[in-house]
PDB file of C-alpha atoms in Angstrom:
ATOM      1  CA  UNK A  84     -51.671 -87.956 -13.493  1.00 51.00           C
ATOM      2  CA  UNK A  85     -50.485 -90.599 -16.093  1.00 51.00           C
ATOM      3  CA  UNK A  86     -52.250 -93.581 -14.258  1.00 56.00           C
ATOM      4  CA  UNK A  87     -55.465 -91.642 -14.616  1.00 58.00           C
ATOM      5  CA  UNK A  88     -55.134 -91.377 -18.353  1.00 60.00           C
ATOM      6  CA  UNK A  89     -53.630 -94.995 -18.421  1.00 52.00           C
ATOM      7  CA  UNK A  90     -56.407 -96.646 -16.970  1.00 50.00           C
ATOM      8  CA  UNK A  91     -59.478 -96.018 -19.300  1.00 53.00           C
ATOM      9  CA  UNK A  92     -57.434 -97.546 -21.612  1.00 49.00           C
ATOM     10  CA  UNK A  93     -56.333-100.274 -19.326  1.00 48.00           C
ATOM     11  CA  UNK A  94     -60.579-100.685 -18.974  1.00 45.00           C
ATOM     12  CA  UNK A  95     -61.011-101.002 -22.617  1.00 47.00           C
ATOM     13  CA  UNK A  96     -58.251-103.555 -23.294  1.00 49.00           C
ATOM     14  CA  UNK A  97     -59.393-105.621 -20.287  1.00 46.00           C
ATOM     15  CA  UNK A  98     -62.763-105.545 -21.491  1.00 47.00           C
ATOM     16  CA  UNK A  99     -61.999-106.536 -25.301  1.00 48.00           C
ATOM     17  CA  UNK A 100     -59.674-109.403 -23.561  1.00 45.00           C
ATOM     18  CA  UNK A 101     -62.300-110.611 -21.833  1.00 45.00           C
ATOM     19  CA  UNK A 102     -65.384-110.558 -24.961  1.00 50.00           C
ATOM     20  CA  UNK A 103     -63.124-112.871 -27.068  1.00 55.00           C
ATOM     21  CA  UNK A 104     -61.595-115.288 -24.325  1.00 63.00           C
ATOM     22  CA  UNK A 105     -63.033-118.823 -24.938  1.00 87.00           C
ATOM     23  CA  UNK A 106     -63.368-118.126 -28.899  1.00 93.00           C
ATOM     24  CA  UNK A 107     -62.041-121.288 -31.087  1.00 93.00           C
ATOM     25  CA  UNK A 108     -63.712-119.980 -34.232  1.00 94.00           C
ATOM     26  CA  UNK A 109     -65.812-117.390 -35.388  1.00 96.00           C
ATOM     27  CA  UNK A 110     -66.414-116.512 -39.121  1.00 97.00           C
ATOM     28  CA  UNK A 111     -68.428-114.292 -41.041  1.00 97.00           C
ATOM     29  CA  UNK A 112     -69.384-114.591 -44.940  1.00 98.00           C
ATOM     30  CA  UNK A 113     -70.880-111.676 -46.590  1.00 98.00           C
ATOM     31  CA  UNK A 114     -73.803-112.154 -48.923  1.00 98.00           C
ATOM     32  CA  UNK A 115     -73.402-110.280 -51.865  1.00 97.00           C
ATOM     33  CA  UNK A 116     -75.569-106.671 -52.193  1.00 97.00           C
ATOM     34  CA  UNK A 117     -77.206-107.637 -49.459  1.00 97.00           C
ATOM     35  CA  UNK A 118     -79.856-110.239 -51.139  1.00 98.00           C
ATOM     36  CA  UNK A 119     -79.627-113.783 -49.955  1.00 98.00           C
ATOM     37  CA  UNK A 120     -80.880-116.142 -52.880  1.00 98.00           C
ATOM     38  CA  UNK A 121     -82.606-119.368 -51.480  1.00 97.00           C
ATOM     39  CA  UNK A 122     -79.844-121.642 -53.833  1.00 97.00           C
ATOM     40  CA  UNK A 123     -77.080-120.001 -52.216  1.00 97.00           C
ATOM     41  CA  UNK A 124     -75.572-122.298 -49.620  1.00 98.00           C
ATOM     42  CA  UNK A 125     -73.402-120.410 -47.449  1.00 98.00           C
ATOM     43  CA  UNK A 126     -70.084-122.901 -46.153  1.00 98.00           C
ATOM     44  CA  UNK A 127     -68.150-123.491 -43.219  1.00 97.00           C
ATOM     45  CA  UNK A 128     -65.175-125.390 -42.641  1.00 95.00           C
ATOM     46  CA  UNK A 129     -63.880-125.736 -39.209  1.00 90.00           C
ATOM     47  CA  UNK A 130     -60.685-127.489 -38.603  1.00 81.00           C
ATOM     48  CA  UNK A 131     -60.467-130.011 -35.607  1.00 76.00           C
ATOM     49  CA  UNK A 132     -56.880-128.461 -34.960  1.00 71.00           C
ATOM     50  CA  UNK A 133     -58.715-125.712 -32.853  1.00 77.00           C
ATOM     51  CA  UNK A 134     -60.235-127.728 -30.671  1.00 84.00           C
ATOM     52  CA  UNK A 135     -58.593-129.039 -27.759  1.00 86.00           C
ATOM     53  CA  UNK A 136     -59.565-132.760 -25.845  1.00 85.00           C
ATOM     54  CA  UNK A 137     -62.393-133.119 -23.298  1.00 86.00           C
ATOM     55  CA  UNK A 138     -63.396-129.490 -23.662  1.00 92.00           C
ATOM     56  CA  UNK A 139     -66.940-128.867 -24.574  1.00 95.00           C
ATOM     57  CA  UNK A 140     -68.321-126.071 -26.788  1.00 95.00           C
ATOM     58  CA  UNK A 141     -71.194-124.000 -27.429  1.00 97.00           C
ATOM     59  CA  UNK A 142     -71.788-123.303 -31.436  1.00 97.00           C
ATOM     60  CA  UNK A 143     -74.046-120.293 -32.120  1.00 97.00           C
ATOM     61  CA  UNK A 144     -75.396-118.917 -35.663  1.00 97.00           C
ATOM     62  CA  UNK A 145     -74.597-115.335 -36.592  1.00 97.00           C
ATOM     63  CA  UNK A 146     -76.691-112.896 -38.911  1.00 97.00           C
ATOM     64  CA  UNK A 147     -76.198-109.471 -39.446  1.00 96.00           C
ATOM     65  CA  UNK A 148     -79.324-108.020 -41.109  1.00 96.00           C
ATOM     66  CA  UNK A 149     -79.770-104.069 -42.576  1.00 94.00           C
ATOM     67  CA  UNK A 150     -82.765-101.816 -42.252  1.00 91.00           C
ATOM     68  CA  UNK A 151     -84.096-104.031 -45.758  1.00 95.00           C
ATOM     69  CA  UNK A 152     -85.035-107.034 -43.983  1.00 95.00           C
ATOM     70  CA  UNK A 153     -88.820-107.401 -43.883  1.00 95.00           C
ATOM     71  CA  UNK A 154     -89.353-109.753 -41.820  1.00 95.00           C
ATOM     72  CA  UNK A 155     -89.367-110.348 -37.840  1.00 95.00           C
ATOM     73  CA  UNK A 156     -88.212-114.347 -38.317  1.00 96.00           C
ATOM     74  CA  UNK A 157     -85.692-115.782 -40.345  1.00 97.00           C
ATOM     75  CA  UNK A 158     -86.120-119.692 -41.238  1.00 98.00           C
ATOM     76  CA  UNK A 159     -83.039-121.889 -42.154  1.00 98.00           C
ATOM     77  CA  UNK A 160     -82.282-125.369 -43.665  1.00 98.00           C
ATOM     78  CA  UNK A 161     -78.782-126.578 -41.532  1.00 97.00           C
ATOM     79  CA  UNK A 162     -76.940-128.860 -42.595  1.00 97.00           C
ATOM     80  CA  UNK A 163     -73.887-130.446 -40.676  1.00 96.00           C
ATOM     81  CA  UNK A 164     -71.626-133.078 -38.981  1.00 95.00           C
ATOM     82  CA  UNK A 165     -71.443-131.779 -35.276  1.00 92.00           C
ATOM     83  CA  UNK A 166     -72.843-134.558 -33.515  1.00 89.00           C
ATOM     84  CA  UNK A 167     -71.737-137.742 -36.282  1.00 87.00           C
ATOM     85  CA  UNK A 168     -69.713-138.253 -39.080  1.00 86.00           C
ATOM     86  CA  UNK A 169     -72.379-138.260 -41.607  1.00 91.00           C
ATOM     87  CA  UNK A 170     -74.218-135.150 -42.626  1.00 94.00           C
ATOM     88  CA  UNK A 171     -77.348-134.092 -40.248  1.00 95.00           C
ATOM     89  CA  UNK A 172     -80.093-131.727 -41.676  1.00 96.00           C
ATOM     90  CA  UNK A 173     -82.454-129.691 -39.760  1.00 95.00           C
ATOM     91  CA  UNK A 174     -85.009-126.531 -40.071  1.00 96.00           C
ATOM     92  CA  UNK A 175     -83.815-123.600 -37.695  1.00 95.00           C
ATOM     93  CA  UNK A 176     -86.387-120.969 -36.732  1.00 95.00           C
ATOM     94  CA  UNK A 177     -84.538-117.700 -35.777  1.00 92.00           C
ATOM     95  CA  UNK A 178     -86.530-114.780 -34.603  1.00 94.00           C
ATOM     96  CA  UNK A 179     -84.880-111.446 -35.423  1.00 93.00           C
ATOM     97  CA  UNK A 180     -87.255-108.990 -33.810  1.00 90.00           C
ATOM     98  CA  UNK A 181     -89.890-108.800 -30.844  1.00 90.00           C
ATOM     99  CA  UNK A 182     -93.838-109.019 -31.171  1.00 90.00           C
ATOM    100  CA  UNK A 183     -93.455-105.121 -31.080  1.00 89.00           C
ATOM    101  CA  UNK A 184     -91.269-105.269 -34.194  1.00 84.00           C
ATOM    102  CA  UNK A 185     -87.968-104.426 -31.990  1.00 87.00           C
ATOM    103  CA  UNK A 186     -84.552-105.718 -33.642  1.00 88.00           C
ATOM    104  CA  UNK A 187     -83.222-107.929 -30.991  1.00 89.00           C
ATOM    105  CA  UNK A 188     -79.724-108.860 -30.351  1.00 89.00           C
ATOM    106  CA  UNK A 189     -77.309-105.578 -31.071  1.00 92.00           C
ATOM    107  CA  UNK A 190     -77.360-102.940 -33.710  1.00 84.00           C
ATOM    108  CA  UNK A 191     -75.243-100.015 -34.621  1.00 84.00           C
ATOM    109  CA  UNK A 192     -75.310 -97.600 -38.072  1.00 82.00           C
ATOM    110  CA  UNK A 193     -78.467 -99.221 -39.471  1.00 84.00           C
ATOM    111  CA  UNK A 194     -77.165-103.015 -38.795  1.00 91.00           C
ATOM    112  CA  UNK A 195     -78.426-104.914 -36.607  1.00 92.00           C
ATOM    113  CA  UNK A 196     -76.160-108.389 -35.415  1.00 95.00           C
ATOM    114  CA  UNK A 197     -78.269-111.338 -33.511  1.00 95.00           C
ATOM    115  CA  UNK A 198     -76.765-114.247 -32.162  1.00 95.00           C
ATOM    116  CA  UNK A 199     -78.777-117.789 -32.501  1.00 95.00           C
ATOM    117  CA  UNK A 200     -77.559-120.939 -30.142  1.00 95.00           C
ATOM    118  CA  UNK A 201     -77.367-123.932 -32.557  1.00 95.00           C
ATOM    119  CA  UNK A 202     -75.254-126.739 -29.790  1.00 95.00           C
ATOM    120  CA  UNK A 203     -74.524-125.785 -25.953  1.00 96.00           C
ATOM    121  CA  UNK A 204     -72.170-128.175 -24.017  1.00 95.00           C
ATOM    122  CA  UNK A 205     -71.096-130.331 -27.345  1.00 94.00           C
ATOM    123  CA  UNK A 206     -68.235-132.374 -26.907  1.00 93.00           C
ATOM    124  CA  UNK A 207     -66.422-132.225 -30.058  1.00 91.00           C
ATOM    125  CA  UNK A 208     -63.782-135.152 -32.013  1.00 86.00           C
ATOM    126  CA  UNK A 209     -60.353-133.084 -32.415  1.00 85.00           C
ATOM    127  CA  UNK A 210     -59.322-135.308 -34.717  1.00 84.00           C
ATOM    128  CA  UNK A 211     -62.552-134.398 -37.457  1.00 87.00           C
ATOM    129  CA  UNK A 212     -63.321-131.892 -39.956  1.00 90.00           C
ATOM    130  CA  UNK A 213     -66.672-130.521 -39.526  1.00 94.00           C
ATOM    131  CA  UNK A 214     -68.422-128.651 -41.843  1.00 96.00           C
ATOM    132  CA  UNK A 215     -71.974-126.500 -40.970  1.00 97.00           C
ATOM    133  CA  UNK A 216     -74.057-125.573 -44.337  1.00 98.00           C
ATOM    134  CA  UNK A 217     -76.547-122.866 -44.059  1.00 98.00           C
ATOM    135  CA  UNK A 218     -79.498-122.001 -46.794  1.00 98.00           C
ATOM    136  CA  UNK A 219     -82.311-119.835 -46.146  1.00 98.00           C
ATOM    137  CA  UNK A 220     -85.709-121.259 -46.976  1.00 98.00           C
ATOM    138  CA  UNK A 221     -88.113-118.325 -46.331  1.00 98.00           C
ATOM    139  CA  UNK A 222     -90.785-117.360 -49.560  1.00 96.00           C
ATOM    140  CA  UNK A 223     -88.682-114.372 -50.269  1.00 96.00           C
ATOM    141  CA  UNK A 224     -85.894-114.874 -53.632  1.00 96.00           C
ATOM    142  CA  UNK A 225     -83.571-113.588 -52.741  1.00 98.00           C
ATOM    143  CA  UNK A 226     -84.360-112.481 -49.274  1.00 98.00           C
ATOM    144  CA  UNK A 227     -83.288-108.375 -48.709  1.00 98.00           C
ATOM    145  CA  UNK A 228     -81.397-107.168 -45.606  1.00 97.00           C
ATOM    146  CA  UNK A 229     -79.066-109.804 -45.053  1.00 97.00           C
ATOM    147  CA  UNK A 230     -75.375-108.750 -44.878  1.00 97.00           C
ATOM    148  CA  UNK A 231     -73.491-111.079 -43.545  1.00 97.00           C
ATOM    149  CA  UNK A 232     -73.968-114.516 -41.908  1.00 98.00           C
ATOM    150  CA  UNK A 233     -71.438-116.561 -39.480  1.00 98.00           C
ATOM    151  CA  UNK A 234     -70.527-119.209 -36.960  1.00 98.00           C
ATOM    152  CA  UNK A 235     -69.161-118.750 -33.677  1.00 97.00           C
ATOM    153  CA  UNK A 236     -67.783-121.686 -31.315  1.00 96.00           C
ATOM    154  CA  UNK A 237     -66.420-120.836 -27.918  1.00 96.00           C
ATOM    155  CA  UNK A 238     -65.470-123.030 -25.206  1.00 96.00           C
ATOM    156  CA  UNK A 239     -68.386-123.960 -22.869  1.00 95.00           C
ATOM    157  CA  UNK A 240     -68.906-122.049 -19.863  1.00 92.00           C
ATOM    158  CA  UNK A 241     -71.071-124.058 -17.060  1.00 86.00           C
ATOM    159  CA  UNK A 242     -73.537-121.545 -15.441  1.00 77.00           C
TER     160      UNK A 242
END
């Protein structure tokens, strides 16, 4: 009778095992009440200490929007030192719902969490310090519905 009640718990711990194996680094910054002003430049620092030699990672963009956000896209100015030691730009388009106006990604309690691929399969130096620099650049100032906004790097998983 005790293994019975043992192992749905045994289930869930397995499970949340599994969802964060491969994770080096994944941070979240909220954006104040919710309103993402087009000067605010949202930081990350990731320290090479993390990383281990000859492994290769996937990097992925992370936005949490609310029931607020107007919009079905999201556009993005990138800045970062991923793939050289000086400081790459770049325009990232991120769609956030379907051409029916369905959230995509995952949602729960009027939030709604979306996952963007930014590298896949990047070798990275584990002796640098790499920095990625997000801003939005959408018409919007400041730009509603945006909670929170994060980077996720996880060891590379060949298919």
């Amino acid at each position: 009778m005790l293994n019975r009640r043992l192992y749905p718990l045994f289930l869930l711990f397995a499970f949340m095992l599994s969802c964060a194996q491969g994770e080096v680094y994944y941070r979240f910054q909220h954006i104040d009440k919710g309103k993402w002003y087009r000067d605010s430049t949202v930081q990350f620092h990731m320290d090479s200490l993390e990383l281990q030699t000859g492994e290769r990672y996937d990097i992925s963009i992370e936005l949490s929007t609310n029931g607020a956000y107007p919009y079905r896209d999201i556009w993005m100015h990138v800045t970062h030192n991923l793939t050289d030691t000086l400081l790459l730009n770049d325009t990232l388009h991120f769609r956030i719902a379907d051409d029916y106006g369905r959230w995509l990604g995952n949602g729960l309690g009027g939030l709604n969490q979306l996952s963007q691929p930014l590298f896949r399969s990047l070798p990275l130096d584990t002796a640098s310090r790499y920095v990625i620099k997000l801003r939005q650049v959408m018409d919007a100032d400041p730009l509603p519905g945006i909670e929170k906004i994060g980077i996720k790097v996880t060891t590379h998983q060949p298919e």
